[in-house]
Each structure stands twice: as C-alpha cells, then as structure tokens.
Tab-separated table of C-alpha atoms and ligand atoms in Angstrom:
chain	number	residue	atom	x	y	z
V	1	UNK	CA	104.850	110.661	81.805
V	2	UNK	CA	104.723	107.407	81.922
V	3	UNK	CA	102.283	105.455	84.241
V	4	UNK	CA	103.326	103.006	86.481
V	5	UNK	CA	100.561	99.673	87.153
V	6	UNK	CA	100.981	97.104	90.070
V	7	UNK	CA	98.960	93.637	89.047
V	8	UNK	CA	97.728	91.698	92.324
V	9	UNK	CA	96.917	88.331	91.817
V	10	UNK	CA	96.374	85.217	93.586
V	11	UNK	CA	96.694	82.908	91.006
V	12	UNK	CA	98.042	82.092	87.622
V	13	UNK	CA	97.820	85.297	86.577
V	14	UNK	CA	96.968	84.678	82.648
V	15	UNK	CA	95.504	87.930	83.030
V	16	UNK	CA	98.922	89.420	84.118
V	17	UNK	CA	100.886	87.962	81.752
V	18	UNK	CA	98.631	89.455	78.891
V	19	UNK	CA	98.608	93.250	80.550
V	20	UNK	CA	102.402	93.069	81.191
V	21	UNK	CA	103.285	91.646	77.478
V	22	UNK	CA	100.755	94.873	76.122
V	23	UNK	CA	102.972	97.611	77.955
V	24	UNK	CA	105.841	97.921	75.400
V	25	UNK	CA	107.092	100.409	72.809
V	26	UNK	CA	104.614	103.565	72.519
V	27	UNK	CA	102.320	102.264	75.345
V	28	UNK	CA	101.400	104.862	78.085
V	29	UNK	CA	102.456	102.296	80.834
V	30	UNK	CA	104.990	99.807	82.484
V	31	UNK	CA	104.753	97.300	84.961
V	32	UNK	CA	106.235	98.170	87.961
V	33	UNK	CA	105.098	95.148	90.695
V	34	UNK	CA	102.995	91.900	90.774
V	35	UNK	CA	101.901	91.324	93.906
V	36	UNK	CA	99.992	87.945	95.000
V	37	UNK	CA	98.391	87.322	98.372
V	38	UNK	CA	99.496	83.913	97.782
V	39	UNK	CA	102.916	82.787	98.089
V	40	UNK	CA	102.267	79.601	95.607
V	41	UNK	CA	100.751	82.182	93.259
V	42	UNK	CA	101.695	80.666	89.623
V	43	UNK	CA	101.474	83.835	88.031
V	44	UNK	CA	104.816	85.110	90.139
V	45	UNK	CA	107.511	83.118	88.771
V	46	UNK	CA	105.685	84.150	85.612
V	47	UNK	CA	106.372	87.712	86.272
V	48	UNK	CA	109.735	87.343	87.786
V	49	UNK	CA	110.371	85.551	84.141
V	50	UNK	CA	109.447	88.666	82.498
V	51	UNK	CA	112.124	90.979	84.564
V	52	UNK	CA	109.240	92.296	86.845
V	53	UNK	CA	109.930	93.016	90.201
V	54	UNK	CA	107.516	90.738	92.694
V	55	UNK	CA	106.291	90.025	95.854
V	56	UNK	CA	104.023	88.191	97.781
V	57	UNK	CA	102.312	89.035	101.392
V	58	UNK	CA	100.332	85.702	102.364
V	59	UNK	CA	97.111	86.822	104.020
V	60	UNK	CA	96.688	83.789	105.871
V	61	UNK	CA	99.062	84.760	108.083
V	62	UNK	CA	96.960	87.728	109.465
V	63	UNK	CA	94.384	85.069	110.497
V	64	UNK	CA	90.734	87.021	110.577
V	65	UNK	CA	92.459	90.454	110.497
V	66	UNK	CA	91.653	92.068	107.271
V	67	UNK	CA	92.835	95.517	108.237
V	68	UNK	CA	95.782	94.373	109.329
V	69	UNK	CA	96.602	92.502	105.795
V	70	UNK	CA	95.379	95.610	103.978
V	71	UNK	CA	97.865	97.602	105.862
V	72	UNK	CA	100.718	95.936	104.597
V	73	UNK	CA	99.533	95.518	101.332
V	74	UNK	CA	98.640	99.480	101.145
V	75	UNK	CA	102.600	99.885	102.301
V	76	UNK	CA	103.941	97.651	99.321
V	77	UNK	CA	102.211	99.305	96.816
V	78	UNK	CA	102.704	103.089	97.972
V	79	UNK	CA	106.478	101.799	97.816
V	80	UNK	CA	106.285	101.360	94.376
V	81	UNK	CA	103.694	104.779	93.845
V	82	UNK	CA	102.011	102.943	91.416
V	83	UNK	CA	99.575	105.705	89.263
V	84	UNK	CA	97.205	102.550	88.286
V	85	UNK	CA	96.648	99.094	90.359
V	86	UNK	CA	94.758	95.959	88.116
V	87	UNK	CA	93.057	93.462	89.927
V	88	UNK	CA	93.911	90.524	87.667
V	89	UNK	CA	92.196	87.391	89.347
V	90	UNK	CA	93.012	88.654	92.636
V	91	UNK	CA	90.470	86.832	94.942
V	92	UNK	CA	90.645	88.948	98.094
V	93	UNK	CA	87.659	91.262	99.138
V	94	UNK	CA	89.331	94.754	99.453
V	95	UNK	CA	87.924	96.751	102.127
V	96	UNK	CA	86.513	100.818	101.787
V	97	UNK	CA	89.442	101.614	104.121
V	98	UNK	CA	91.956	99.777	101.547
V	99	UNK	CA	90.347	101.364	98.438
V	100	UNK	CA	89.897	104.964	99.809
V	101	UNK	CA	93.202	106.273	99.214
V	102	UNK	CA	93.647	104.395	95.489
V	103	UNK	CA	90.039	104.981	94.401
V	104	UNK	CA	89.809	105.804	90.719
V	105	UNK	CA	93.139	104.205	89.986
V	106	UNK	CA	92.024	100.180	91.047
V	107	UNK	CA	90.874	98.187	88.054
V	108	UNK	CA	89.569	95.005	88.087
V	109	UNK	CA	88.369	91.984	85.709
V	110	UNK	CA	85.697	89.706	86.471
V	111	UNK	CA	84.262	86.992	84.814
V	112	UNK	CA	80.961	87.834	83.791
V	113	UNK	CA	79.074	90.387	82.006
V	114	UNK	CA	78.260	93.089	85.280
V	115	UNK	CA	75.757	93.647	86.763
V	116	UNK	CA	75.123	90.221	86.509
V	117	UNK	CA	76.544	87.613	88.315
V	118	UNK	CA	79.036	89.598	91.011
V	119	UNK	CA	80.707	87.642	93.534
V	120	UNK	CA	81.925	84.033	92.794
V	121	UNK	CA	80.670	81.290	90.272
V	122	UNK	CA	79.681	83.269	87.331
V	123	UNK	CA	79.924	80.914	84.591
V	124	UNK	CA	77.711	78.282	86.534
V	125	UNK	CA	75.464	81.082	87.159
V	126	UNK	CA	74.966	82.076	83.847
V	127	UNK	CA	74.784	78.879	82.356
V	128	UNK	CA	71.550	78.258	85.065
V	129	UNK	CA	69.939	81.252	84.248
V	130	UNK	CA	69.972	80.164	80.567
V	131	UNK	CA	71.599	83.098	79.367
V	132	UNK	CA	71.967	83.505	75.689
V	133	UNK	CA	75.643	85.570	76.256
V	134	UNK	CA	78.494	85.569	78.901
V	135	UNK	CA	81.213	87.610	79.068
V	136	UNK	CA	83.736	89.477	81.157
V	137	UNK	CA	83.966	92.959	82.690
V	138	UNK	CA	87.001	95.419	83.317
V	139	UNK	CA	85.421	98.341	85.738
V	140	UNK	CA	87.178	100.744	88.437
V	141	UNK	CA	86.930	99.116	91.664
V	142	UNK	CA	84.861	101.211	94.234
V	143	UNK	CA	83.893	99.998	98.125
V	144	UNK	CA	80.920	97.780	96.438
V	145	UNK	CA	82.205	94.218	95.376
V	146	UNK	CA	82.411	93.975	91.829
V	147	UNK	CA	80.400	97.328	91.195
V	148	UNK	CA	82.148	100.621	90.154
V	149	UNK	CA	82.285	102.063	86.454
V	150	UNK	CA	82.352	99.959	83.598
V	151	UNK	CA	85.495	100.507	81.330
V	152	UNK	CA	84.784	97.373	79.080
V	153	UNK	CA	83.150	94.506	77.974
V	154	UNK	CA	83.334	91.290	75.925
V	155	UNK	CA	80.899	89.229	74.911
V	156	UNK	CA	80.324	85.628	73.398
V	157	UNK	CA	77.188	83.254	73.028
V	158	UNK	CA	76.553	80.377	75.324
V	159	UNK	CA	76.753	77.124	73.296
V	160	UNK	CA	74.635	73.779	73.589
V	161	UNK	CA	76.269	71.755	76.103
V	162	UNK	CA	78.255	74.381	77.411
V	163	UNK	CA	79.869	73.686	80.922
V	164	UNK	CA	81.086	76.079	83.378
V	165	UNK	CA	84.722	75.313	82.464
V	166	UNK	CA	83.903	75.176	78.566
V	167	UNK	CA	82.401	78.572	79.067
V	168	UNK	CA	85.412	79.697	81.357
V	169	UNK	CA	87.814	78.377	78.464
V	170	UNK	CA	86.150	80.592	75.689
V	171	UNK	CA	85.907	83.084	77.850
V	172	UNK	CA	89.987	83.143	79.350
V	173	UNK	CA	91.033	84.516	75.432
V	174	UNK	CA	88.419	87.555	75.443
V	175	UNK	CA	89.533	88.417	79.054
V	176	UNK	CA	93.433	88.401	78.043
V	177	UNK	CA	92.108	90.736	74.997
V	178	UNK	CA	90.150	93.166	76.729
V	179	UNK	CA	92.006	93.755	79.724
V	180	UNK	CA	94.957	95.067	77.793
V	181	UNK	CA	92.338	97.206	75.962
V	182	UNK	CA	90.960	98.617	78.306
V	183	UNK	CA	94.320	99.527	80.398
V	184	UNK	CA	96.213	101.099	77.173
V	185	UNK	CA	92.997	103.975	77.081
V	186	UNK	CA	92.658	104.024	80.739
V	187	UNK	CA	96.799	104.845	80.886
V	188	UNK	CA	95.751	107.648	78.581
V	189	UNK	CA	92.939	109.044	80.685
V	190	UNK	CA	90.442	107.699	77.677
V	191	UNK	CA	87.719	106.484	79.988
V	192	UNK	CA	85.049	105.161	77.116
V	193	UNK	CA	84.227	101.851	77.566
V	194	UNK	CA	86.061	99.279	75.115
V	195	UNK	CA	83.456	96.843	73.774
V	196	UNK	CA	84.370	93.552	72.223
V	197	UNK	CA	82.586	90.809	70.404
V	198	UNK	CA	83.881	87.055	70.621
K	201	GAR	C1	90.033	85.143	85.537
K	201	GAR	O1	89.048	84.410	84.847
K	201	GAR	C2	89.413	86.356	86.182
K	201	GAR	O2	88.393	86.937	85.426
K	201	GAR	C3	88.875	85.773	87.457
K	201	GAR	O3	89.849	84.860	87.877
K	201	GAR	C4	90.551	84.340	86.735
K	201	GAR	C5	92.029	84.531	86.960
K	201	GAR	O4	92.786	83.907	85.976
K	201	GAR	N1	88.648	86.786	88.418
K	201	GAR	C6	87.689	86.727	89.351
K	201	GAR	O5	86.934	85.784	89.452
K	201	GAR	C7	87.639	87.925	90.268
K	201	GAR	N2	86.470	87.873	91.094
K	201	GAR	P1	94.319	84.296	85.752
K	201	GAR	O6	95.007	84.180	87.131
K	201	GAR	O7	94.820	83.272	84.797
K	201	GAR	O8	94.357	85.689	85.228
C-alpha cells in the first residue's frame, strides 16, 4: 500500500521540494499535502507547481493560543489520513497534545548533528564551540524539542573561515540528500539509521 506523507513548512521549503521530487516510480510513498503555518510560505506555490494539493493555516491568527492552532492543524491533516507527516523547516513548537495521536509517524530535519545544538541557531553554535564537523539530523519527532530517534545523519567538516551562512550553504545540499533517504526506508518500515558523508 502505498503511504501517504503531509510536509509542513513555514518557509521555502527546499527540503519539500527534494522529498516530493524522491516519491516517484517504485517509491513506497506520495505526497498527499504541504501544509505551511505561514501564508507567505515560499515553499507553497512551489508545491502547488508540482500538482500537490496545499494549504496554509496562519498561526498568528490564534494569537497566544497554541492548542487552539494545533487543533486545526490536527483536523487538516487527519483530512488527508496521512500514514507519515515530515517536518521540513517547519518552525512551530508542536505540543505533546498535537504529537500524541501522530507519534511514530512525525519526522523532522534539523540543522545540526543531534544531540547537539537543539533549538535555534545551530550553525552559529557550532561554529563557537569550534567543532571540527556539522551536520544535519532526520529523527521521529517525540514531545521533547528536537529529541526522538535518530533515523539519519550527514556530516561535513567545518572549514577555516567558515560563517554561519557558509556552513548553512554546504550544509542545505546534504539535508535535501538525506531527507529523501531517510523517508524512502522509513516508507518501508526500514528504521536503520541512513548515514552520509559530505
Ligand atoms: C533547513 O535548513 C532545515 O534544516 C531547518 O530550516 C531550513 C528550512 O529550509 N529546520 C529547522 O531549523 C527546524 N528547527 P527549507 O524551507 O528550504 O527546507
């Protein structure tokens, strides 16, 4: 059977555009919905472009009410019964109550190699550590921001003079190559982790 993903972003979604051009021919998956919290989201006219169905529900207009966002955005997706949801830079915090009912079907991709550096600001933060590596993650998104099991990682050294947009640059290419990676053996209920060297 074939699996059905919904990609939230908020965005450009260069993320989206590389998971959505990896589900053809004999892949386990299609894309059924991107969904952006933001209305101005890039990354939806992308997908619209590519014949995939999208919408967008703007948080801002739920002021402080996270629950109440999360409602709605629970209600899209169960519309579309999606059997796997990617995070692909969507930058909302998604609550236990949110994540209950999906859990073990929510990936997401952050910028960094986990467990360092959750949260925001990763390459900065790696580049003042001195770290020898960065890299990116793809892990199933539990209650705990940016925790949850680790499906994948790439890696790639830190140059001299490195910035944190140099380093986020570099990194943009591994992301849009792991990402798919990781989904296609995910799809196929092949949960070891994909590892990748850039
Ligand atoms: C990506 O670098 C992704 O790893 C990051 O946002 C960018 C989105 O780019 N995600 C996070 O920081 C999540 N905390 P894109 O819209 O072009 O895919």
């Amino acid at each position: 059977m074939t699996k059905r993903v919904a990609i939230l972003i908020s965005g450009g979604g260069s993320n989206m555009v590389a998971l959505a051009q990896s589900m053809t021919g004999d892949h386990p998956a299609r894309p059924v919905l991107v969904l952006s919290n933001d209305p101005a989201a890039g990354g939806l006219a992308k997908a619209s472009g590519m014949g995939i169905p999208v919408q967008a529900i703007d948080h801002k207009t739920f002021g402080k009410d996270r629950a109440a966002f999360e409602a709605v955005l629970h209600d899209a997706l169960a519309a579309v019964q999606p059997d796997i949801i990617c995070l692909a830079g969507f930058m909302r915090i998604l609550g236990a109550d949110f994540i209950g009912p999906w859990e073990g079907r929510i990936l997401n991709i952050h910028p960094s190699l986990l467990p360092k550096y959750r949260g925001l600001h990763t390459h900065a933060r790696a580049l003042e550590a001195g770290d020898s590596h960065h890299g990116c993650t793809v892990h199933q998104v539990t209650a705990a921001l940016d925790d949850g099991p680790v499906l994948g990682q790439a890696r790639m050294p830190v140059l001299q003079g490195d910035t944190p947009d140099t380093l986020a640059q570099r990194l943009l290419p591994l992301e849009h190559a792991l990402y798919p990676a990781v989904l296609r053996r995910f799809a196929a209920a092949d949960l070891r982790p994909v590892m990748l060297d850039g």
